[in-house]
Short mmCIF file of C-alpha atoms in Angstrom, two decimals:
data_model
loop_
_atom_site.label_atom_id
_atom_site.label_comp_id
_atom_site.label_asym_id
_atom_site.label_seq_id
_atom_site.Cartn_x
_atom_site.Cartn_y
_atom_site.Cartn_z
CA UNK G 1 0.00 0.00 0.00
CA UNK G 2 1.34 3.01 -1.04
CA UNK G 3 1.58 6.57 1.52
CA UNK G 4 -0.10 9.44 1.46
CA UNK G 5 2.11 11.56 -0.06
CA UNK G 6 3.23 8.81 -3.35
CA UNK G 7 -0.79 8.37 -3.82
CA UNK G 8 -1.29 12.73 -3.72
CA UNK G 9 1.29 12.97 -6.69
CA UNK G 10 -0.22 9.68 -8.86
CA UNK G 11 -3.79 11.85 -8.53
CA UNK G 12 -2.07 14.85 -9.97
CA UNK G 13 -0.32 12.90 -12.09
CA UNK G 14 -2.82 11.19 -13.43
CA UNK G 15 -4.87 14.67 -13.94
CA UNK G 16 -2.37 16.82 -15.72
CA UNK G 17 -2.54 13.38 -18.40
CA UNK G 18 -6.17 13.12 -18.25
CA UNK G 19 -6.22 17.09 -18.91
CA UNK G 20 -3.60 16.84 -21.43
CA UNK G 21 -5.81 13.97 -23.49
CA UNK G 22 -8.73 15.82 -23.42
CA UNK G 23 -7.37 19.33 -24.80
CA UNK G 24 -5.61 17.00 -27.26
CA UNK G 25 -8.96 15.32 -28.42
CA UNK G 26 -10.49 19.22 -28.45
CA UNK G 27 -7.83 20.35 -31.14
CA UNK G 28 -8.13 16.75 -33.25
CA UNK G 29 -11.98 17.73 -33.08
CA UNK G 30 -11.46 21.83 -33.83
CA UNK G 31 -8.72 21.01 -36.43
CA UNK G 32 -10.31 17.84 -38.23
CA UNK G 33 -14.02 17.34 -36.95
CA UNK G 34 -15.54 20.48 -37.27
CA UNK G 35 -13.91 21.29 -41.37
CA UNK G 36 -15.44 17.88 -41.82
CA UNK G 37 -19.11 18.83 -40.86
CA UNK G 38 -18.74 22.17 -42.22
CA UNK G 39 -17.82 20.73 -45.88
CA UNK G 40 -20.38 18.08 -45.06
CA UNK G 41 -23.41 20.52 -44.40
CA UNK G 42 -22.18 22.72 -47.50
CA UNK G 43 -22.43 19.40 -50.06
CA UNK G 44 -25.87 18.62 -48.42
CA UNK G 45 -27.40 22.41 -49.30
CA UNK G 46 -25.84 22.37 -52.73
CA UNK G 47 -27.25 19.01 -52.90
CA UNK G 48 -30.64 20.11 -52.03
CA UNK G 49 -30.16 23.10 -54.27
CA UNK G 50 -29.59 21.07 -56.75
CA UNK G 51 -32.34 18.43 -56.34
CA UNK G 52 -35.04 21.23 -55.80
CA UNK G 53 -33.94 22.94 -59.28
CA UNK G 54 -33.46 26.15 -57.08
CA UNK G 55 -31.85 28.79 -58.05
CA UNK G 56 -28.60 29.87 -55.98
CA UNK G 57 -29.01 32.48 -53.36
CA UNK G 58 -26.97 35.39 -55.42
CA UNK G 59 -28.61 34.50 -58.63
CA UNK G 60 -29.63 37.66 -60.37
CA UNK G 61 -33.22 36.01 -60.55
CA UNK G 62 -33.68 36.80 -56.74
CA UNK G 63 -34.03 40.12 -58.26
CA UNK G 64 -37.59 39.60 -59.15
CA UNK G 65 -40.48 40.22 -57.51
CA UNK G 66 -42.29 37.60 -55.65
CA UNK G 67 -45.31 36.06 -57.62
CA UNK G 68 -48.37 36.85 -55.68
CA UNK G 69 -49.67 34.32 -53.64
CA UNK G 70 -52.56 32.21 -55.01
CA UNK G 71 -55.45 33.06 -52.22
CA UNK G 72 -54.78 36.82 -53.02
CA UNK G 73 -57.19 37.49 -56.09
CA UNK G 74 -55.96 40.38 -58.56
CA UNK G 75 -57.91 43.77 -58.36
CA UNK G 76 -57.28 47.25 -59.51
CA UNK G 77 -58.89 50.33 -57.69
CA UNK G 78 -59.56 53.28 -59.77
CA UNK G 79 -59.67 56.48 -58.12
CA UNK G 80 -60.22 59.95 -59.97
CA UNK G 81 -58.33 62.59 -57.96
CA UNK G 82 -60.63 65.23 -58.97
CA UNK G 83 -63.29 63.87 -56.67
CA UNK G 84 -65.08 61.65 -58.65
CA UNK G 85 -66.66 58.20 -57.27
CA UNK G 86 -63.61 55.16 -57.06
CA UNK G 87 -64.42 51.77 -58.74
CA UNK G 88 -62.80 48.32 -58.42
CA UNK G 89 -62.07 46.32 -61.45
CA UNK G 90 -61.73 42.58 -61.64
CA UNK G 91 -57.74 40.53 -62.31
CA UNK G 92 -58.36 41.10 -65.88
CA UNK G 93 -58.00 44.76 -65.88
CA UNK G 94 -55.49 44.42 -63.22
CA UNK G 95 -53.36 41.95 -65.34
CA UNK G 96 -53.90 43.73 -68.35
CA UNK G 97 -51.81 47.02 -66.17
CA UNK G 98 -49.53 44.49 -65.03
CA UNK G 99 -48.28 43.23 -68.21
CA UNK G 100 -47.96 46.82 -69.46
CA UNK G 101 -45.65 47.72 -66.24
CA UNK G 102 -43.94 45.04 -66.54
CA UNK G 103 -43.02 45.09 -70.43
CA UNK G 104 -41.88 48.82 -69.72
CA UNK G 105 -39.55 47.59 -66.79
CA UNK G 106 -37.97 45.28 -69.21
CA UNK G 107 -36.98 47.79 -71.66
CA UNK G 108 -36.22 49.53 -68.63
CA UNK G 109 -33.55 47.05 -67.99
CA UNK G 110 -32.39 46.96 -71.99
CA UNK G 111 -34.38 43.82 -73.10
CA UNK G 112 -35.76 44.41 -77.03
CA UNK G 113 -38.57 42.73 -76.48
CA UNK G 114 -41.77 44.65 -74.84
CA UNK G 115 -44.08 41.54 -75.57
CA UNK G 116 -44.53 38.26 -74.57
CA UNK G 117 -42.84 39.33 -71.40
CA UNK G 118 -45.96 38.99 -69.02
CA UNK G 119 -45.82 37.76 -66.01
CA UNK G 120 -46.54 34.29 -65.50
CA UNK G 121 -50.32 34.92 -63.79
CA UNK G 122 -50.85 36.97 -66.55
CA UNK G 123 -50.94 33.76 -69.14
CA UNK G 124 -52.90 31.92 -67.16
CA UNK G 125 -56.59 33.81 -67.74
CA UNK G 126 -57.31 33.42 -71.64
CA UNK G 127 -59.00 37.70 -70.27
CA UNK G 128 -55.86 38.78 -69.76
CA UNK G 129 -54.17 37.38 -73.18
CA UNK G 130 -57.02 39.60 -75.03
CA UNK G 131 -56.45 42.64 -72.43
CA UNK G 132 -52.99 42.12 -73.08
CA UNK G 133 -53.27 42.05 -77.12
CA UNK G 134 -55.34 45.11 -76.83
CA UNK G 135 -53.24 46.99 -74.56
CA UNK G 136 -50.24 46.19 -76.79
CA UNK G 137 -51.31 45.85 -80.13
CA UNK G 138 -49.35 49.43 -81.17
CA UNK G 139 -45.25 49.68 -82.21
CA UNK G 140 -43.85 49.95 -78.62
CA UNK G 141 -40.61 51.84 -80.25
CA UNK G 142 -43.06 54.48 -81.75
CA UNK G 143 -44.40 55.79 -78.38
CA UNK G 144 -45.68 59.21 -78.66
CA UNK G 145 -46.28 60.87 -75.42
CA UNK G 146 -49.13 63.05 -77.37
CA UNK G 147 -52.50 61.45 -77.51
CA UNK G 148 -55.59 61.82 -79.41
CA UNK G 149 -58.25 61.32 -76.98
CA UNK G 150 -61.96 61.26 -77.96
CA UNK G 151 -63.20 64.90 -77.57
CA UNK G 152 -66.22 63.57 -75.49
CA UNK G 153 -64.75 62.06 -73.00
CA UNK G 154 -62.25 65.48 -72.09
CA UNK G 155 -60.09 62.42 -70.00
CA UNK G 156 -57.06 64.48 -70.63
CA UNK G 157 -58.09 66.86 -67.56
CA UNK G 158 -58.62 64.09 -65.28
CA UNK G 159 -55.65 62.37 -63.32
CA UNK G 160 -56.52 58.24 -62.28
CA UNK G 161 -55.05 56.83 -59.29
CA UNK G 162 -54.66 53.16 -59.81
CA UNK G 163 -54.11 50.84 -56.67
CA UNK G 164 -53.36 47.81 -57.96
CA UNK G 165 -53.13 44.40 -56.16
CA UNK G 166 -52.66 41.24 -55.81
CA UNK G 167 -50.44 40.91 -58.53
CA UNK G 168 -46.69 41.35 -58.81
CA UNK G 169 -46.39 45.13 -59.70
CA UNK G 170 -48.37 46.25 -57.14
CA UNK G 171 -48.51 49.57 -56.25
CA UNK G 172 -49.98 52.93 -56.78
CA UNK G 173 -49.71 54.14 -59.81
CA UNK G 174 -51.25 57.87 -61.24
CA UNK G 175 -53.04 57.65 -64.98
CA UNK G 176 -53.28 59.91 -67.42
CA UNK G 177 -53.73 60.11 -71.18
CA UNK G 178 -50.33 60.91 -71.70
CA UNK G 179 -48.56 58.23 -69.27
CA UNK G 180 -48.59 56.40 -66.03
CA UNK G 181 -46.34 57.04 -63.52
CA UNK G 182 -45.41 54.80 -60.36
CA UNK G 183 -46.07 56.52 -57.50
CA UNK G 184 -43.29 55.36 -55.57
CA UNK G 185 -40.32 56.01 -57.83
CA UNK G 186 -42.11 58.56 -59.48
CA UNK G 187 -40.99 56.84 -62.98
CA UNK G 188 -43.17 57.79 -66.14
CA UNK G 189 -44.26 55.08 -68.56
CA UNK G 190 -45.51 56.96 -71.86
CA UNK G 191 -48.37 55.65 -73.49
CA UNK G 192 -49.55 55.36 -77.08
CA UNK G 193 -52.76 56.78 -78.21
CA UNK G 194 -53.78 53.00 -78.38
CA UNK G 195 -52.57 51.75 -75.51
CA UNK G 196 -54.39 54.84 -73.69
CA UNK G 197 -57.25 53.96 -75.36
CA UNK G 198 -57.13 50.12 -74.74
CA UNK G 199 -56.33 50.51 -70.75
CA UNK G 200 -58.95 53.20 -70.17
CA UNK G 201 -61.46 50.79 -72.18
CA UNK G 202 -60.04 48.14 -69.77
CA UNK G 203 -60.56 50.31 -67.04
CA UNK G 204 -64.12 51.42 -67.81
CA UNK G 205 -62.55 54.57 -67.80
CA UNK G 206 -65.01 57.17 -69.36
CA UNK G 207 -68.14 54.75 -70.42
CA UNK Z 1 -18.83 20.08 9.01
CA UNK Z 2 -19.51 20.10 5.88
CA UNK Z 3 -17.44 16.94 4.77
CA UNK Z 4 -14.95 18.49 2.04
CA UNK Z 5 -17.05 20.92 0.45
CA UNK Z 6 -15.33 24.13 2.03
CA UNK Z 7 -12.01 22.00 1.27
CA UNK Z 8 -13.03 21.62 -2.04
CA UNK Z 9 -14.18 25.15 -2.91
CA UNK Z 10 -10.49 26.70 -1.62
CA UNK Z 11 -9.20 24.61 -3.77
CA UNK Z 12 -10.73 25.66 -7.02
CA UNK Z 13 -10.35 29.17 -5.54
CA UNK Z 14 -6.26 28.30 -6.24
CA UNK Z 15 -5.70 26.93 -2.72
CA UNK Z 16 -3.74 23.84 -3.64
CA UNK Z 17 -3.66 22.91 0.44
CA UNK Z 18 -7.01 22.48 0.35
CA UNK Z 19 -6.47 19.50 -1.46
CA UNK Z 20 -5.20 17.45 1.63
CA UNK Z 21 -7.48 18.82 3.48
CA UNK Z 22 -9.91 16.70 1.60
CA UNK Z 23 -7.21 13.30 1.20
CA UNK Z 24 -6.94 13.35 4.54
CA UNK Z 25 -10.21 13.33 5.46
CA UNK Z 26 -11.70 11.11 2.58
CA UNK Z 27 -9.19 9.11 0.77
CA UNK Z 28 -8.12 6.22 2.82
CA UNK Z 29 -12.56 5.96 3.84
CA UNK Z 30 -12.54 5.37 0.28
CA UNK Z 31 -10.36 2.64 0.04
CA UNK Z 32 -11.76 0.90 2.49
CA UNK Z 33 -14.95 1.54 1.34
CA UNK Z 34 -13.88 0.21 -2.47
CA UNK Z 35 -11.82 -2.27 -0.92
CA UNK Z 36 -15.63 -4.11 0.29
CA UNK Z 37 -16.71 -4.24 -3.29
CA UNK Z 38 -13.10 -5.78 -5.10
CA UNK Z 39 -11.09 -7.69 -2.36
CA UNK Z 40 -8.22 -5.75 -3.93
CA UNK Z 41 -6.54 -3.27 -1.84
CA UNK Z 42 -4.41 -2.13 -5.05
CA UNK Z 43 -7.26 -2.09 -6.98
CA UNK Z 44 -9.45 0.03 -4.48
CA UNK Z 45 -6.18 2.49 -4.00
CA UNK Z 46 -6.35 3.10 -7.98
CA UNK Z 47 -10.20 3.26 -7.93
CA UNK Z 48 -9.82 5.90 -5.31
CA UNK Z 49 -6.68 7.40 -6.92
CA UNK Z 50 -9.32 8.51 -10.25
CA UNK Z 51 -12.14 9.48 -8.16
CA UNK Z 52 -9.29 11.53 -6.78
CA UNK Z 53 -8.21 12.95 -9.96
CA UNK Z 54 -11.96 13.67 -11.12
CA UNK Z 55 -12.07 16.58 -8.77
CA UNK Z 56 -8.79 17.80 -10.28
CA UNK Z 57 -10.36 17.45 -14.04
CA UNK Z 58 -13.76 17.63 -14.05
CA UNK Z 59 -13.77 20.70 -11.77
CA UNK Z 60 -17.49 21.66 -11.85
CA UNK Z 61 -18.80 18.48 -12.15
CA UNK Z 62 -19.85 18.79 -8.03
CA UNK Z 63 -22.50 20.57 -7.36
CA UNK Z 64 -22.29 21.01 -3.92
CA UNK Z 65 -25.56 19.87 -2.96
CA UNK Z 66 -24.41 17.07 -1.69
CA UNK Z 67 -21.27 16.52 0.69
CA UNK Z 68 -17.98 15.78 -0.61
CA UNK Z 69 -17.78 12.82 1.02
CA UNK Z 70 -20.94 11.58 -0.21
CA UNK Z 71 -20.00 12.78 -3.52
CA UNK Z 72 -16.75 10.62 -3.68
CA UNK Z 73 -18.26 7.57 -2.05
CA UNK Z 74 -20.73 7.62 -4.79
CA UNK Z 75 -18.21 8.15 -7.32
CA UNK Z 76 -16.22 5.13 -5.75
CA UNK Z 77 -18.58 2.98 -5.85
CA UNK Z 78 -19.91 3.65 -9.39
CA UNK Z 79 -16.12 2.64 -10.05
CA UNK Z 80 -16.12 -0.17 -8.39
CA UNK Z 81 -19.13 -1.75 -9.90
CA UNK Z 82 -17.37 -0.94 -13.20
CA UNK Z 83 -14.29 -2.67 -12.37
CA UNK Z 84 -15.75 -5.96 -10.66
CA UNK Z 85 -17.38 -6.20 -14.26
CA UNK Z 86 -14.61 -5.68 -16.30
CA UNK Z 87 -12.68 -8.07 -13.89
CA UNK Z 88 -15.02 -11.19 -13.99
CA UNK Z 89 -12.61 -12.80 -16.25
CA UNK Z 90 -10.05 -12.12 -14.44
CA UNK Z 91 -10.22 -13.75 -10.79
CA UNK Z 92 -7.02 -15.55 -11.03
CA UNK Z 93 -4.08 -13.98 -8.57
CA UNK Z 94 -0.41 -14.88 -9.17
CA UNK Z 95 0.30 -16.90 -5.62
CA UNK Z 96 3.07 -13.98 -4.28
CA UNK Z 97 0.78 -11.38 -4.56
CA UNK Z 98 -2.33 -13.32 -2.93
CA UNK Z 99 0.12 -14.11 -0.09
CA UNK Z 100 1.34 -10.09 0.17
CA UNK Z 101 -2.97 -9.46 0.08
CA UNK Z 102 -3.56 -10.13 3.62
CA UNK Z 103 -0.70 -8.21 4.84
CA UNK Z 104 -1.70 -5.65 3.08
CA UNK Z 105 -5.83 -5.74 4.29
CA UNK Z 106 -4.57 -5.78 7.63
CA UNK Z 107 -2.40 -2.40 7.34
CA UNK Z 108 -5.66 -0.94 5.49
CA UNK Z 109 -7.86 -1.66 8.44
CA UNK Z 110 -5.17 -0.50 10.75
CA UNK Z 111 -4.93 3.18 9.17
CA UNK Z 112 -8.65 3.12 8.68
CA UNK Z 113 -9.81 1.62 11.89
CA UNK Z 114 -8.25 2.81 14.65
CA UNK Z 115 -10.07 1.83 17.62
CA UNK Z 116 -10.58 -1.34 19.17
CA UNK Z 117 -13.88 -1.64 19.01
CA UNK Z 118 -14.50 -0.74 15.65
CA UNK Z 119 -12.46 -3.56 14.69
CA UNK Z 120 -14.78 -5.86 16.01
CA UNK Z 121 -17.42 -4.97 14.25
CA UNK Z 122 -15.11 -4.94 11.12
CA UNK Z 123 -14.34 -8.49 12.13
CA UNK Z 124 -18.18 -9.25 12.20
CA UNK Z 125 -19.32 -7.36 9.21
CA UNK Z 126 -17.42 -10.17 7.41
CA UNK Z 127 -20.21 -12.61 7.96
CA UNK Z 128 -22.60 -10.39 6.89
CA UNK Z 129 -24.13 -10.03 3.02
CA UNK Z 130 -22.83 -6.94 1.10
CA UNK Z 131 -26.19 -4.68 1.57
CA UNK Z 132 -26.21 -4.68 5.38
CA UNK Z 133 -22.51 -4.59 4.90
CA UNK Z 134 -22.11 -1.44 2.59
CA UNK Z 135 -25.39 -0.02 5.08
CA UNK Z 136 -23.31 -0.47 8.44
CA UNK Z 137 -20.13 0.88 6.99
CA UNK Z 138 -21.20 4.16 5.55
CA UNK Z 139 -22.89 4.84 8.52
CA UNK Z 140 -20.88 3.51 11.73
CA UNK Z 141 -17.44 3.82 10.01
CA UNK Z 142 -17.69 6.85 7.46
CA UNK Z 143 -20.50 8.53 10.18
CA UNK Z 144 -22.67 9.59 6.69
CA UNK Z 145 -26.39 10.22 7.91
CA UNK Z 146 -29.03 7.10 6.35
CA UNK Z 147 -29.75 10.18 3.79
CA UNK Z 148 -26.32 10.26 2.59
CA UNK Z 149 -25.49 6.34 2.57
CA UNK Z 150 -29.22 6.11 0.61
CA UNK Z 151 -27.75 8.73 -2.01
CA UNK Z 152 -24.16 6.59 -2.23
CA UNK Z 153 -26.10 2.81 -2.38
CA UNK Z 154 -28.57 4.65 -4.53
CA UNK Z 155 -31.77 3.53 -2.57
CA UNK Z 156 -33.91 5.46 -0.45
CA UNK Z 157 -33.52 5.92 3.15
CA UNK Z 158 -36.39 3.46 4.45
CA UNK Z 159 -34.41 0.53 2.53
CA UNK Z 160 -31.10 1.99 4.61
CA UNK Z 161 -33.07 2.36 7.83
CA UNK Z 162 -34.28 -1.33 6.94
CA UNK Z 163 -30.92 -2.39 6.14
CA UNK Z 164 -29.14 -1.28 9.33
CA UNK Z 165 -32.09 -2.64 11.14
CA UNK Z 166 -31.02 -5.98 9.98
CA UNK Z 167 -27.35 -5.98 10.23
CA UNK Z 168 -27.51 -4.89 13.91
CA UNK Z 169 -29.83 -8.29 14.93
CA UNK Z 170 -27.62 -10.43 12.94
CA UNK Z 171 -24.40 -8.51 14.85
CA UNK Z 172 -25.91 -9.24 18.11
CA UNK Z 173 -26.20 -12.58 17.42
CA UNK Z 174 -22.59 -12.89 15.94
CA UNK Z 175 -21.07 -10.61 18.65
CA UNK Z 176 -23.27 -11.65 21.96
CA UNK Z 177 -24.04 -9.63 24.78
CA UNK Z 178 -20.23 -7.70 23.87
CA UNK Z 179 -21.90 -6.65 20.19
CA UNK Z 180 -24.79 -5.21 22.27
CA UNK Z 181 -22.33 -2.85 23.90
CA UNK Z 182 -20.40 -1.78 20.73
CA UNK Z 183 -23.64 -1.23 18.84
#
């Protein structure tokens, strides 16, 4: 049987080795262990990614604005700022503004083509495709910011504000013959005589 | 008294002294205590050597809501119970160290029991089975209360109240009218 003092140092002893395993165990674990779940975890998203078909996180397609979501139905409110009574219009009308935001944004952003660039929700109602032939039918590189409007009407002295939602350009937006501008950014979309004429009709603007 | 925790919190303040505070106090109960469970006296010194050393590593591992003592007995026997499993296979003792064994019981016992008559009731205990055993030794030889021997043989203190019930009959029976007395 060993004495007091011979079984004191064999407990320290024994501790500064037990102490000196575990720290070495820590760094095997901090210097192998943890890379190895990191790079683990990393393959897994990018596996995910890949097996969704999603797009990557910085992909310029992040860019675009959510689709609206499908319990929220499409409506555009019609407001005449001159006092007049406001109206709500069904998703047709408010697809039909949609598609002609969004075709200006994309020539906005140096795309050629102005149609066929609706919005997915806007190709699903077979309304919409005839809004949208109507509203578009004229040369979008031949805008003229001067409209004939019919003299009975007088709609160039009245100013529209359009809330639209439900869709993915929504927004407030301010009407008139010669343009509509996004109340937000205060950006100016010019309008045809035709268009004008097609998104008022749309609108029940003036009937 | 507060059985090794005050020790044990001077020495995790830095006060390395405090450390044999707590040996002395605890460390050769412990082999005697771990010494009932393997029949090994080297065995029981190295048990209580690492229960030893897990205060040194596993610094807040204690909780202080128990005592020290309790603490380490609990730890010891845990141990031992570990060891007497690993060791089933093997029971076989080279024939110089099974003749050094009783020499080296007997020295235990002398450092751990140091008066007369609680050697008789060592001697005794013997003929006993391990429960009252364990029971009678935590509480007449280590002086733990029946809560803290129920904490270290993990059963409630009923059982240990039961326990020590029955060893003292069957040690006045063994011991006569003399066990009487030392009871």
């Amino acid at each position: 049987m060993r004495d007091m003092e011979t079984c004191r140092e064999e407990i320290f002893r024994r501790s500064a080795e037990r102490i000196r395993l575990r720290q070495r165990r820590r760094r095997m674990a901090a210097t192998f262990c943890v890379p190895l779940v990191l790079c683990l975890a990393v393959v897994l998203t990018m596996g995910r990614n890949w097996r969704l078909g999603s797009p990557a996180p910085n992909s310029a397609e992040t860019d675009v604005p959510p689709a609206p979501t499908a319990q929220q139905e499409a409506q555009v409110l019609v407001a005449p700022l001159n006092g007049g009574e406001s109206w709500t219009m069904d998703s047709a009308a408010a697809e039909a503004l949609e598609t002609i935001l969004g075709g200006w944004r994309k020539v906005e952003y140096g795309q050629e083509q102005k149609k066929n660039e609706a919005p997915d929700d806007a190709k699903d109602s077979q309304e919409a495709s005839t809004a949208n032939e109507d509203t578009l039918a004229g040369d979008p590189n031949a805008a003229q910011p001067s409209i004939a409007l019919r003299p009975e009407t007088n709609l160039a002295e009245t100013v529209y504000r359009l809330t639209l939602r439900g869709t993915a350009a929504d927004g407030d937006y301010l009407l008139t013959a010669d343009g509509l501008t996004d109340e937000a950014t205060g950006e100016t979309i010019p309008l045809t005589g035709e268009e004008a004429e097609a998104l008022f009709s749309v609108l029940s603007i003036g009937r | 008294m507060d059985n090794g925790a005050g020790s044990y919190r001077r020495f995790l303040n830095g006060e390395e002294s405090a450390f044999d505070e707590i040996m002395e106090e605890s460390f050769r109960g412990l082999v005697f205590f771990v010494d009932g469970y393997v029949h090994d006296v080297h065995l029981a010194e190295d048990i209580a050597i690492d229960v030893f050393s897990d205060l040194i590593v596993h610094r807040h591992r204690y909780n202080f809501k128990v005592s020290l003592k309790t603490y380490l007995f609990m730890l010891g026997r845990s141990r031992a119970l570990d060891a007497l499993r690993h060791r089933r296979v093997l029971t076989a003792v080279a024939l110089e160290e099974a003749a050094e064994l009783p020499d080296e019981q007997a020295a235990l016992e002398d450092a751990v029991l140091a008066d007369e008559r609680k050697r008789a009731v060592h001697a005794a205990l013997a003929s006993l089975p391990a429960e009252l055993r364990e029971a009678v030794h935590l509480v007449y030889f280590e002086d733990m209360s029946y809560d803290e021997a129920a904490r270290v043989m993990r059963k409630n203190r009923k059982q240990v109240d039961n326990l020590l019930y029955r060893a003292k009959r069957e040690l006045r029976i063994i011991l006569g009218e003399d066990g009487e007395r030392l009871l």
